Amino acid sequence: MKYIDEFRDQRLARQLAAAIAAEVDPARQYRLMEFCGGHTHAIFRYGVQQLMPPNLRFVHGPGCPVCVLPMARLDQAMAMTREHGVTLCTYGDLMRVPASGRQTLLKAKAAGADVRMIYSTQDVLRIARDEPERQVVFMAIGFETTTPPTAVAILQARAEGLKNLSFLCNHVLTPPALRAILSLAGPDGVRLDGILGPSHVSTVIGTRPYEFVPNQFGIPVVIAGFEPLDVMQSALMLVRQINDGRREVENQYSRAVGEVGNTRALELMARVFVTRPSFEWRGLGFLPESALALADDYADLDAERRFPVRVETSHEIKGCECPAILRGLKEPTECKLFGTVCTPDNPMGACMVSSEGACAAYWSHRTHMPSSGRN
């Protein structure tokens, strides 16, 4: 298949592996963080780490918006179903993410709450049209990749006059999270030499928003595609930047990503959303200007304003290392719960639930699991 097969070619993979091995400096370490969970799964599924020299390690970052969603937002959604009797709709990967007291949306559904799994924003619009007697809340989640479809749904709900549909917005922004991770780097944080920039997010926002990374933190960035050869070529590009002493934003994924991104999608986002002053991220705490909320012009469609609830402070499950794993400080195998009480069938943290979480990647591709460089 065009644009797929050629990026999984074994002969080219061997050539790239040989080039990386020839160009790394044996006297130094190369710690490259992949921000996106799609990269993490490609690394494990295709055994990319095993093709790298011993002194080049991939460090796993936040992974996906499901992984970084704090328990309090799930508690808030479940409180809406209890206190206001709303019909809560969201994507399937949120259904089993643990909230306070190990409660989940799936358990809330089993207990009688009207919680429904949907596949797209169009499903939510259909439910609201078909059941006008129900107050329908869409728990929207995602990085910049899935934000434009939510914006379209909001505009469509307004155009159709759907009074029984509202949106609980959990859309978060990638650059502030990257800034937070790098700000925590150092003796007490993760040590990084390069960043594999996210793929799909960058198709929306472009390459410019990452320029602060080399300019302020002196760390090179390469926007990388999702296929194994994309990851390997991006690693080689980072190795060359590090060896040359260059600190730039380079774009390996040029077949899909441009400098300015998708201007139409960005216009839609700017029309419907505003930036929150602060928002909580699992593992990173409250980050300034790191998430979106509905603009005042769409307040009548904002579930947080229409269905206010009080949520208590939440705490991670004892022993769960998801917060440290999301920051790249630990690998899943360094968590005492991993593979024992925490499995995909019985997840303790979001990193094991999400299909793009680091723990799920380690579990799914155990035959390619590397031994931790920190163990």
mmCIF file of C-alpha atoms in Angstrom:
data_model
loop_
_atom_site.group_PDB
_atom_site.id
_atom_site.type_symbol
_atom_site.label_atom_id
_atom_site.label_comp_id
_atom_site.label_asym_id
_atom_site.label_seq_id
_atom_site.Cartn_x
_atom_site.Cartn_y
_atom_site.Cartn_z
ATOM 1 C CA MET A 1 0.000 0.000 0.000
ATOM 2 C CA LYS A 2 1.461 3.338 -1.048
ATOM 3 C CA TYR A 3 2.863 5.431 1.839
ATOM 4 C CA ILE A 4 2.693 2.357 4.101
ATOM 5 C CA ASP A 5 4.754 -0.499 2.655
ATOM 6 C CA GLU A 6 7.736 1.642 1.766
ATOM 7 C CA PHE A 7 7.897 2.924 5.372
ATOM 8 C CA ARG A 8 8.098 -0.650 6.702
ATOM 9 C CA ASP A 9 10.763 -1.943 4.331
ATOM 10 C CA GLN A 10 13.215 -4.222 6.180
ATOM 11 C CA ARG A 11 16.125 -3.469 3.854
ATOM 12 C CA LEU A 12 15.758 0.275 4.404
ATOM 13 C CA ALA A 13 15.370 -0.308 8.142
ATOM 14 C CA ARG A 14 18.689 -2.142 8.238
ATOM 15 C CA GLN A 15 20.339 0.679 6.311
ATOM 16 C CA LEU A 16 18.975 3.298 8.696
ATOM 17 C CA ALA A 17 20.038 1.231 11.711
ATOM 18 C CA ALA A 18 23.555 0.956 10.280
ATOM 19 C CA ALA A 19 23.693 4.703 9.623
ATOM 20 C CA ILE A 20 22.601 5.502 13.185
ATOM 21 C CA ALA A 21 25.125 3.046 14.639
ATOM 22 C CA ALA A 22 27.890 4.590 12.526
ATOM 23 C CA GLU A 23 27.061 8.189 13.504
ATOM 24 C CA VAL A 24 26.409 7.982 17.245
ATOM 25 C CA ASP A 25 29.257 9.065 19.470
ATOM 26 C CA PRO A 26 30.079 6.069 21.715
ATOM 27 C CA ALA A 27 31.267 8.446 24.414
ATOM 28 C CA ARG A 28 27.836 9.968 24.989
ATOM 29 C CA GLN A 29 24.196 9.038 25.572
ATOM 30 C CA TYR A 30 21.269 9.969 23.317
ATOM 31 C CA ARG A 31 17.960 10.267 25.172
ATOM 32 C CA LEU A 32 15.139 10.968 22.721
ATOM 33 C CA MET A 33 11.589 11.513 23.960
ATOM 34 C CA GLU A 34 8.649 10.561 21.768
ATOM 35 C CA PHE A 35 5.742 12.721 22.926
ATOM 36 C CA CYS A 36 3.044 10.771 21.101
ATOM 37 C CA GLY A 37 1.762 7.313 22.019
ATOM 38 C CA GLY A 38 1.545 6.398 18.352
ATOM 39 C CA HIS A 39 5.331 6.595 18.212
ATOM 40 C CA THR A 40 5.636 4.509 21.374
ATOM 41 C CA HIS A 41 3.571 1.718 19.861
ATOM 42 C CA ALA A 42 5.513 1.858 16.582
ATOM 43 C CA ILE A 43 8.766 1.567 18.528
ATOM 44 C CA PHE A 44 7.519 -1.539 20.324
ATOM 45 C CA ARG A 45 5.481 -3.143 17.565
ATOM 46 C CA TYR A 46 8.367 -3.089 15.105
ATOM 47 C CA GLY A 47 11.228 -3.556 17.581
ATOM 48 C CA VAL A 48 12.780 -0.192 16.742
ATOM 49 C CA GLN A 49 14.570 0.099 20.085
ATOM 50 C CA GLN A 50 16.314 -3.221 19.429
ATOM 51 C CA LEU A 51 17.713 -1.770 16.197
ATOM 52 C CA MET A 52 19.283 1.172 18.012
ATOM 53 C CA PRO A 53 22.827 1.224 19.461
ATOM 54 C CA PRO A 54 23.011 0.707 23.254
ATOM 55 C CA ASN A 55 23.614 4.392 23.962
ATOM 56 C CA LEU A 56 20.452 5.599 22.183
ATOM 57 C CA ARG A 57 17.285 5.263 24.249
ATOM 58 C CA PHE A 58 13.711 6.298 23.560
ATOM 59 C CA VAL A 59 12.050 7.994 26.527
ATOM 60 C CA HIS A 60 8.268 7.732 26.600
ATOM 61 C CA GLY A 61 6.268 10.919 27.115
ATOM 62 C CA PRO A 62 2.624 11.803 27.809
ATOM 63 C CA GLY A 63 1.329 9.506 25.069
ATOM 64 C CA CYS A 64 -2.258 10.612 24.603
ATOM 65 C CA PRO A 65 -4.971 12.870 26.051
ATOM 66 C CA VAL A 66 -6.652 9.937 27.805
ATOM 67 C CA CYS A 67 -3.431 9.282 29.724
ATOM 68 C CA VAL A 68 -3.139 12.869 30.952
ATOM 69 C CA LEU A 69 -6.805 13.407 31.846
ATOM 70 C CA PRO A 70 -6.987 13.907 35.626
ATOM 71 C CA MET A 71 -9.351 11.885 37.774
ATOM 72 C CA ALA A 72 -11.264 15.021 38.724
ATOM 73 C CA ARG A 73 -12.604 15.440 35.184
ATOM 74 C CA LEU A 74 -13.971 11.892 35.201
ATOM 75 C CA ASP A 75 -15.440 12.508 38.659
ATOM 76 C CA GLN A 76 -17.087 15.641 37.259
ATOM 77 C CA ALA A 77 -18.637 13.770 34.343
ATOM 78 C CA MET A 78 -20.024 11.019 36.580
ATOM 79 C CA ALA A 79 -21.400 13.607 38.997
ATOM 80 C CA MET A 80 -23.342 15.162 36.109
ATOM 81 C CA THR A 81 -25.033 11.834 35.429
ATOM 82 C CA ARG A 82 -25.952 11.425 39.119
ATOM 83 C CA GLU A 83 -27.015 14.957 39.978
ATOM 84 C CA HIS A 84 -28.520 16.114 36.691
ATOM 85 C CA GLY A 85 -29.488 12.832 35.033
ATOM 86 C CA VAL A 86 -27.707 13.658 31.791
ATOM 87 C CA THR A 87 -26.902 11.188 29.040
ATOM 88 C CA LEU A 88 -23.106 11.167 28.883
ATOM 89 C CA CYS A 89 -21.472 10.273 25.561
ATOM 90 C CA THR A 90 -17.754 9.771 25.010
ATOM 91 C CA TYR A 91 -15.169 7.672 23.201
ATOM 92 C CA GLY A 92 -14.523 4.064 24.154
ATOM 93 C CA ASP A 93 -11.001 4.526 25.531
ATOM 94 C CA LEU A 94 -12.370 6.721 28.337
ATOM 95 C CA MET A 95 -14.862 4.115 29.549
ATOM 96 C CA ARG A 96 -12.368 2.142 31.679
ATOM 97 C CA VAL A 97 -10.047 4.907 32.898
ATOM 98 C CA PRO A 98 -9.987 4.782 36.719
ATOM 99 C CA ALA A 99 -11.408 7.774 38.578
ATOM 100 C CA SER A 100 -11.645 8.323 42.327
ATOM 101 C CA GLY A 101 -12.289 5.179 44.318
ATOM 102 C CA ARG A 102 -11.438 3.079 41.229
ATOM 103 C CA GLN A 103 -14.785 4.117 39.761
ATOM 104 C CA THR A 104 -15.048 4.188 35.948
ATOM 105 C CA LEU A 105 -17.620 5.313 33.424
ATOM 106 C CA LEU A 106 -18.233 1.658 32.607
ATOM 107 C CA LYS A 107 -19.004 0.905 36.260
ATOM 108 C CA ALA A 108 -21.232 3.982 36.436
ATOM 109 C CA LYS A 109 -23.121 2.671 33.417
ATOM 110 C CA ALA A 110 -23.529 -0.733 35.063
ATOM 111 C CA ALA A 111 -24.921 1.030 38.135
ATOM 112 C CA GLY A 112 -27.618 2.709 36.071
ATOM 113 C CA ALA A 113 -26.099 5.895 34.672
ATOM 114 C CA ASP A 114 -26.899 6.645 31.036
ATOM 115 C CA VAL A 115 -23.347 6.492 29.665
ATOM 116 C CA ARG A 116 -22.920 5.741 25.965
ATOM 117 C CA MET A 117 -19.853 4.970 23.865
ATOM 118 C CA ILE A 118 -19.695 6.808 20.554
ATOM 119 C CA TYR A 119 -17.337 6.681 17.579
ATOM 120 C CA SER A 120 -17.608 10.245 16.280
ATOM 121 C CA THR A 121 -19.161 13.600 17.033
ATOM 122 C CA GLN A 122 -21.859 12.793 14.470
ATOM 123 C CA ASP A 123 -23.099 10.030 16.788
ATOM 124 C CA VAL A 124 -23.669 12.615 19.522
ATOM 125 C CA LEU A 125 -25.599 14.884 17.197
ATOM 126 C CA ARG A 126 -27.770 11.947 16.117
ATOM 127 C CA ILE A 127 -28.546 10.968 19.727
ATOM 128 C CA ALA A 128 -29.543 14.542 20.560
ATOM 129 C CA ARG A 129 -31.828 14.711 17.519
ATOM 130 C CA ASP A 130 -33.426 11.316 18.139
ATOM 131 C CA GLU A 131 -33.998 11.822 21.881
ATOM 132 C CA PRO A 132 -35.037 15.450 22.393
ATOM 133 C CA GLU A 133 -36.366 14.620 25.879
ATOM 134 C CA ARG A 134 -32.822 13.747 27.053
ATOM 135 C CA GLN A 135 -30.100 16.210 28.042
ATOM 136 C CA VAL A 136 -27.084 14.881 26.150
ATOM 137 C CA VAL A 137 -23.517 15.777 27.203
ATOM 138 C CA PHE A 138 -20.558 14.987 24.972
ATOM 139 C CA MET A 139 -17.372 14.501 26.983
ATOM 140 C CA ALA A 140 -14.973 15.831 24.349
ATOM 141 C CA ILE A 141 -11.315 14.918 24.699
ATOM 142 C CA GLY A 142 -8.158 15.117 22.655
ATOM 143 C CA PHE A 143 -5.107 17.078 21.676
ATOM 144 C CA GLU A 144 -5.329 19.512 18.774
ATOM 145 C CA THR A 145 -5.973 16.589 16.408
ATOM 146 C CA THR A 146 -9.540 15.929 17.556
ATOM 147 C CA THR A 147 -10.430 19.504 18.506
ATOM 148 C CA PRO A 148 -11.611 20.649 15.034
ATOM 149 C CA PRO A 149 -14.300 17.902 14.796
ATOM 150 C CA THR A 150 -15.647 19.039 18.172
ATOM 151 C CA ALA A 151 -15.716 22.620 16.908
ATOM 152 C CA VAL A 152 -17.681 21.499 13.848
ATOM 153 C CA ALA A 153 -20.159 19.629 16.079
ATOM 154 C CA ILE A 154 -20.659 22.718 18.245
ATOM 155 C CA LEU A 155 -21.338 24.876 15.201
ATOM 156 C CA GLN A 156 -23.688 22.238 13.825
ATOM 157 C CA ALA A 157 -25.589 22.005 17.125
ATOM 158 C CA ARG A 158 -25.998 25.780 17.139
ATOM 159 C CA ALA A 159 -27.147 25.830 13.513
ATOM 160 C CA GLU A 160 -29.727 23.091 14.171
ATOM 161 C CA GLY A 161 -30.920 24.659 17.414
ATOM 162 C CA LEU A 162 -30.258 21.532 19.489
ATOM 163 C CA LYS A 163 -31.179 22.788 22.965
ATOM 164 C CA ASN A 164 -30.604 19.401 24.593
ATOM 165 C CA LEU A 165 -26.937 19.024 23.614
ATOM 166 C CA SER A 166 -23.941 20.397 25.490
ATOM 167 C CA PHE A 167 -20.196 19.782 25.563
ATOM 168 C CA LEU A 168 -17.857 18.961 28.445
ATOM 169 C CA CYS A 169 -14.601 20.169 26.918
ATOM 170 C CA ASN A 170 -11.362 18.384 27.836
ATOM 171 C CA HIS A 171 -9.313 19.385 24.799
ATOM 172 C CA VAL A 172 -5.703 20.067 25.742
ATOM 173 C CA LEU A 173 -2.768 21.722 23.987
ATOM 174 C CA THR A 174 0.536 20.022 23.211
ATOM 175 C CA PRO A 175 3.132 22.857 23.415
ATOM 176 C CA PRO A 176 2.366 23.811 27.058
ATOM 177 C CA ALA A 177 2.755 20.185 28.146
ATOM 178 C CA LEU A 178 6.062 19.924 26.321
ATOM 179 C CA ARG A 179 7.197 23.134 27.974
ATOM 180 C CA ALA A 180 6.256 21.752 31.400
ATOM 181 C CA ILE A 181 8.200 18.522 30.845
ATOM 182 C CA LEU A 182 11.285 20.422 29.727
ATOM 183 C CA SER A 183 10.974 22.878 32.617
ATOM 184 C CA LEU A 184 11.071 19.918 35.004
ATOM 185 C CA ALA A 185 14.142 18.457 33.302
ATOM 186 C CA GLY A 186 17.465 18.487 35.057
ATOM 187 C CA PRO A 187 18.991 16.704 38.051
ATOM 188 C CA ASP A 188 15.558 15.953 39.542
ATOM 189 C CA GLY A 189 13.705 15.450 36.269
ATOM 190 C CA VAL A 190 13.998 13.594 33.014
ATOM 191 C CA ARG A 191 17.201 14.178 31.021
ATOM 192 C CA LEU A 192 16.542 14.674 27.323
ATOM 193 C CA ASP A 193 18.734 15.290 24.299
ATOM 194 C CA GLY A 194 16.062 15.458 21.589
ATOM 195 C CA ILE A 195 12.310 15.401 20.946
ATOM 196 C CA LEU A 196 10.347 13.371 18.423
ATOM 197 C CA GLY A 197 7.500 15.790 17.741
ATOM 198 C CA PRO A 198 3.944 14.411 17.403
ATOM 199 C CA SER A 199 2.587 13.502 13.992
ATOM 200 C CA HIS A 200 -1.157 14.108 13.838
ATOM 201 C CA VAL A 201 -1.085 17.109 16.162
ATOM 202 C CA SER A 202 1.465 18.738 13.888
ATOM 203 C CA THR A 203 -0.752 18.300 10.825
ATOM 204 C CA VAL A 204 -3.097 20.738 12.581
ATOM 205 C CA ILE A 205 -0.748 23.198 14.314
ATOM 206 C CA GLY A 206 2.283 22.976 12.000
ATOM 207 C CA THR A 207 5.941 23.188 13.020
ATOM 208 C CA ARG A 208 6.157 26.778 14.281
ATOM 209 C CA PRO A 209 4.704 26.158 17.783
ATOM 210 C CA TYR A 210 7.721 23.975 18.633
ATOM 211 C CA GLU A 211 10.341 26.662 17.996
ATOM 212 C CA PHE A 212 10.470 27.535 21.707
ATOM 213 C CA VAL A 213 12.051 24.136 22.410
ATOM 214 C CA PRO A 214 15.419 24.801 20.704
ATOM 215 C CA ASN A 215 15.251 28.553 21.360
ATOM 216 C CA GLN A 216 14.564 28.371 25.114
ATOM 217 C CA PHE A 217 15.719 24.893 26.119
ATOM 218 C CA GLY A 218 18.487 24.194 23.600
ATOM 219 C CA ILE A 219 16.972 20.837 22.577
ATOM 220 C CA PRO A 220 16.436 19.827 18.932
ATOM 221 C CA VAL A 221 13.026 18.711 17.643
ATOM 222 C CA VAL A 222 12.151 16.531 14.670
ATOM 223 C CA ILE A 223 8.488 16.162 13.692
ATOM 224 C CA ALA A 224 8.207 12.422 13.048
ATOM 225 C CA GLY A 225 5.745 10.259 11.140
ATOM 226 C CA PHE A 226 4.167 7.174 12.706
ATOM 227 C CA GLU A 227 5.709 4.395 10.636
ATOM 228 C CA PRO A 228 8.847 2.569 11.856
ATOM 229 C CA LEU A 229 11.083 4.058 9.171
ATOM 230 C CA ASP A 230 9.701 7.500 10.027
ATOM 231 C CA VAL A 231 10.794 7.004 13.627
ATOM 232 C CA MET A 232 14.216 5.682 12.617
ATOM 233 C CA GLN A 233 14.887 8.472 10.130
ATOM 234 C CA SER A 234 13.794 11.034 12.727
ATOM 235 C CA ALA A 235 16.166 9.468 15.255
ATOM 236 C CA LEU A 236 18.997 9.775 12.726
ATOM 237 C CA MET A 237 18.107 13.426 12.111
ATOM 238 C CA LEU A 238 18.225 14.091 15.854
ATOM 239 C CA VAL A 239 21.560 12.285 16.196
ATOM 240 C CA ARG A 240 23.021 14.484 13.459
ATOM 241 C CA GLN A 241 21.693 17.662 15.083
ATOM 242 C CA ILE A 242 23.123 16.639 18.461
ATOM 243 C CA ASN A 243 26.502 15.719 16.965
ATOM 244 C CA ASP A 244 26.676 18.975 14.994
ATOM 245 C CA GLY A 245 25.660 21.086 17.970
ATOM 246 C CA ARG A 246 22.577 22.296 16.105
ATOM 247 C CA ARG A 247 19.300 23.087 17.866
ATOM 248 C CA GLU A 248 16.510 23.343 15.308
ATOM 249 C CA VAL A 249 12.982 22.212 14.465
ATOM 250 C CA GLU A 250 13.170 19.843 11.516
ATOM 251 C CA ASN A 251 10.256 18.190 9.749
ATOM 252 C CA GLN A 252 10.679 14.540 8.779
ATOM 253 C CA TYR A 253 6.900 14.137 8.276
ATOM 254 C CA SER A 254 6.818 16.627 5.414
ATOM 255 C CA ARG A 255 4.364 14.502 3.422
ATOM 256 C CA ALA A 256 1.653 15.555 5.888
ATOM 257 C CA VAL A 257 2.950 18.464 8.002
ATOM 258 C CA GLY A 258 3.622 22.039 6.935
ATOM 259 C CA GLU A 259 5.051 25.051 8.697
ATOM 260 C CA VAL A 260 1.716 26.738 9.429
ATOM 261 C CA GLY A 261 -0.506 23.677 9.830
ATOM 262 C CA ASN A 262 -4.144 23.414 8.807
ATOM 263 C CA THR A 263 -5.289 27.019 8.747
ATOM 264 C CA ARG A 264 -8.969 26.130 8.277
ATOM 265 C CA ALA A 265 -8.922 23.857 11.334
ATOM 266 C CA LEU A 266 -7.120 26.495 13.389
ATOM 267 C CA GLU A 267 -9.710 29.102 12.370
ATOM 268 C CA LEU A 268 -12.528 26.815 13.529
ATOM 269 C CA MET A 269 -10.812 26.260 16.871
ATOM 270 C CA ALA A 270 -10.259 29.985 17.389
ATOM 271 C CA ARG A 271 -13.898 30.694 16.562
ATOM 272 C CA VAL A 272 -15.411 28.244 19.052
ATOM 273 C CA PHE A 273 -12.866 27.934 21.876
ATOM 274 C CA VAL A 274 -10.851 30.108 24.233
ATOM 275 C CA THR A 275 -7.760 29.144 26.200
ATOM 276 C CA ARG A 276 -8.322 28.296 29.866
ATOM 277 C CA PRO A 277 -6.136 30.194 32.366
ATOM 278 C CA SER A 278 -5.120 26.856 33.889
ATOM 279 C CA PHE A 279 -5.950 23.154 33.547
ATOM 280 C CA GLU A 280 -4.902 20.048 35.431
ATOM 281 C CA TRP A 281 -2.881 17.338 33.659
ATOM 282 C CA ARG A 282 -2.342 13.922 35.188
ATOM 283 C CA GLY A 283 1.327 13.704 36.127
ATOM 284 C CA LEU A 284 2.075 17.349 35.350
ATOM 285 C CA GLY A 285 -0.264 19.233 37.664
ATOM 286 C CA PHE A 286 -1.977 22.495 36.755
ATOM 287 C CA LEU A 287 -0.449 24.033 33.628
ATOM 288 C CA PRO A 288 -1.183 27.598 32.529
ATOM 289 C CA GLU A 289 -2.970 28.139 29.204
ATOM 290 C CA SER A 290 -2.821 24.437 28.372
ATOM 291 C CA ALA A 291 -6.440 23.597 27.555
ATOM 292 C CA LEU A 292 -9.518 24.919 25.813
ATOM 293 C CA ALA A 293 -13.025 25.890 26.936
ATOM 294 C CA LEU A 294 -16.075 26.979 24.987
ATOM 295 C CA ALA A 295 -16.132 30.690 24.211
ATOM 296 C CA ASP A 296 -18.799 32.877 25.832
ATOM 297 C CA ASP A 297 -20.739 32.991 22.561
ATOM 298 C CA TYR A 298 -21.380 29.270 23.026
ATOM 299 C CA ALA A 299 -22.081 29.307 26.782
ATOM 300 C CA ASP A 300 -25.511 27.742 26.200
ATOM 301 C CA LEU A 301 -23.712 24.644 24.875
ATOM 302 C CA ASP A 302 -21.170 24.445 27.717
ATOM 303 C CA ALA A 303 -21.942 21.528 30.037
ATOM 304 C CA GLU A 304 -19.783 22.956 32.824
ATOM 305 C CA ARG A 305 -22.006 26.032 32.975
ATOM 306 C CA ARG A 306 -25.313 24.233 32.420
ATOM 307 C CA PHE A 307 -24.726 21.359 34.855
ATOM 308 C CA PRO A 308 -22.465 22.585 37.669
ATOM 309 C CA VAL A 309 -21.260 19.971 40.171
ATOM 310 C CA ARG A 310 -18.859 19.943 43.086
ATOM 311 C CA VAL A 311 -15.926 17.546 42.858
ATOM 312 C CA GLU A 312 -13.618 16.633 45.714
ATOM 313 C CA THR A 313 -9.829 16.460 45.385
ATOM 314 C CA SER A 314 -8.827 13.171 43.789
ATOM 315 C CA HIS A 315 -5.791 10.990 44.490
ATOM 316 C CA GLU A 316 -3.966 8.460 42.338
ATOM 317 C CA ILE A 317 -4.287 4.774 43.162
ATOM 318 C CA LYS A 318 -1.605 3.853 45.672
ATOM 319 C CA GLY A 319 1.465 2.462 43.952
ATOM 320 C CA CYS A 320 0.459 3.593 40.438
ATOM 321 C CA GLU A 321 3.405 5.234 38.680
ATOM 322 C CA CYS A 322 1.412 6.746 35.793
ATOM 323 C CA PRO A 323 2.348 10.341 36.739
ATOM 324 C CA ALA A 324 6.081 9.529 36.624
ATOM 325 C CA ILE A 325 5.730 7.480 33.435
ATOM 326 C CA LEU A 326 3.912 10.349 31.698
ATOM 327 C CA ARG A 327 6.857 12.650 32.464
ATOM 328 C CA GLY A 328 9.404 10.142 31.209
ATOM 329 C CA LEU A 329 10.873 9.676 34.696
ATOM 330 C CA LYS A 330 10.054 5.971 34.866
ATOM 331 C CA GLU A 331 9.349 3.100 32.522
ATOM 332 C CA PRO A 332 6.281 0.901 33.009
ATOM 333 C CA THR A 333 8.423 -2.008 34.201
ATOM 334 C CA GLU A 334 9.580 0.170 37.104
ATOM 335 C CA CYS A 335 6.018 0.274 38.433
ATOM 336 C CA LYS A 336 5.355 -2.429 41.033
ATOM 337 C CA LEU A 337 1.761 -2.785 39.806
ATOM 338 C CA PHE A 338 2.663 -3.394 36.153
ATOM 339 C CA GLY A 339 1.827 -6.903 35.001
ATOM 340 C CA THR A 340 0.687 -7.971 38.465
ATOM 341 C CA VAL A 341 -2.467 -6.245 39.654
ATOM 342 C CA CYS A 342 -2.358 -3.811 36.712
ATOM 343 C CA THR A 343 -3.169 -5.395 33.350
ATOM 344 C CA PRO A 344 -5.375 -4.369 30.403
ATOM 345 C CA ASP A 345 -8.198 -6.426 31.942
ATOM 346 C CA ASN A 346 -7.726 -4.760 35.335
ATOM 347 C CA PRO A 347 -6.065 -1.361 34.749
ATOM 348 C CA MET A 348 -4.945 0.709 37.710
ATOM 349 C CA GLY A 349 -3.966 3.764 35.670
ATOM 350 C CA ALA A 350 -4.749 5.502 32.404
ATOM 351 C CA CYS A 351 -1.438 4.442 30.837
ATOM 352 C CA MET A 352 -2.660 0.831 30.801
ATOM 353 C CA VAL A 353 -6.176 1.659 29.561
ATOM 354 C CA SER A 354 -5.414 3.841 26.575
ATOM 355 C CA SER A 355 -4.437 2.133 23.349
ATOM 356 C CA GLU A 356 -1.629 4.711 23.062
ATOM 357 C CA GLY A 357 -0.425 4.528 26.665
ATOM 358 C CA ALA A 358 3.130 3.449 27.422
ATOM 359 C CA CYS A 359 2.017 0.684 29.788
ATOM 360 C CA ALA A 360 -0.356 -0.710 27.173
ATOM 361 C CA ALA A 361 2.476 -0.654 24.626
ATOM 362 C CA TYR A 362 4.803 -2.545 26.957
ATOM 363 C CA TRP A 363 2.087 -5.087 27.697
ATOM 364 C CA SER A 364 0.995 -5.588 24.082
ATOM 365 C CA HIS A 365 4.516 -6.008 22.724
ATOM 366 C CA ARG A 366 6.265 -7.784 25.601
ATOM 367 C CA THR A 367 8.480 -9.750 23.214
ATOM 368 C CA HIS A 368 10.138 -6.462 22.222
ATOM 369 C CA MET A 369 10.329 -5.064 25.745
ATOM 370 C CA PRO A 370 13.767 -3.601 26.462
ATOM 371 C CA SER A 371 15.372 -3.784 29.850
ATOM 372 C CA SER A 372 15.272 -0.414 31.519
ATOM 373 C CA GLY A 373 18.385 1.686 31.159
ATOM 374 C CA ARG A 374 17.736 2.960 34.673
ATOM 375 C CA ASN A 375 17.246 -0.433 36.359
#
